[in-house]
Amino acid sequence: MKHKINRKLSIVTFFLLSSAAASLANAQSEPVYSRGDWVIGLNATRVLTDEDLRSAAAGGAPVPNANLSINDDTTVSFDVSYFLSNQVAFNVFGGIPASADLRGEESLSGLFLGQTDYGPMILSLQYHVLTGSNFSPYFGAGVGRILFLNEKDRVLTDFDVEDTWAPAVQAGFRWKIRNNWSANFDVRYAPFKADITGNLGPAPVQAKVRVNPTIVGIGVAYHF
């Protein structure tokens, strides 16, 4: 698990530093966007997870030393921005749900607990830095609803993961290619806690998991 954390921290740190450096550019430069503009983006997206099973009980009794792992996945995401000014925009983010296999670790090692599709719908407020060039960095913060779909039983029957809310932050940039088209890269972080329920044989199971997903996207955006 440690290598996944280090990899995510390296990605986030690099692009946060890149965007922070760009923010030192001339704030009086000609803006890329204007009030009333729309930008639509389409991205190939990698979901990198870091997870921790906070509690687990079967038949009402705690399960000691229980943990689980969730695989990373690649999917497609989209986002839509509406500019309130030349630097501030509302942004809506969504996409095709990622797929997650929940597998037991430590005392649950070897158990394939269940499968689910999941993904956030995030509403953010973005701040776009003026740089006087085709390079346009931005930062954002908001809230997301994490949706779990198509849960499938494995060791656990009646497997279910409850939808939940999450805070969300992001940093990224766009690079104008030509006319109204730009290349886009961004990193989003939306940590959440979720309740898991199911049955292990006749025993009801309840668990709480904390997941810290880093969502890395690269694609194109159209401005109109």
PDB file of C-alpha atoms in Angstrom, residues 4 12 61 106 127 177 179 181:
ATOM      1  CA  LYS A   4       0.529   3.579  -3.931  1.00  0.00           C
ATOM      2  CA  VAL A  12      -0.021  15.650  -6.643  1.00  0.00           C
ATOM      3  CA  ALA A  61     -18.783  -9.408  17.123  1.00  0.00           C
ATOM      4  CA  GLU A 106      -4.599  -9.262   7.236  1.00  0.00           C
ATOM      5  CA  TYR A 127      -9.904  29.875  -9.658  1.00  0.00           C
ATOM      6  CA  ILE A 177      -3.620  24.043 -28.804  1.00  0.00           C
ATOM      7  CA  ASN A 179      -8.684  28.011 -31.828  1.00  0.00           C
ATOM      8  CA  TRP A 181      -9.261  23.595 -28.238  1.00  0.00           C
TER       9      TRP A 181
END
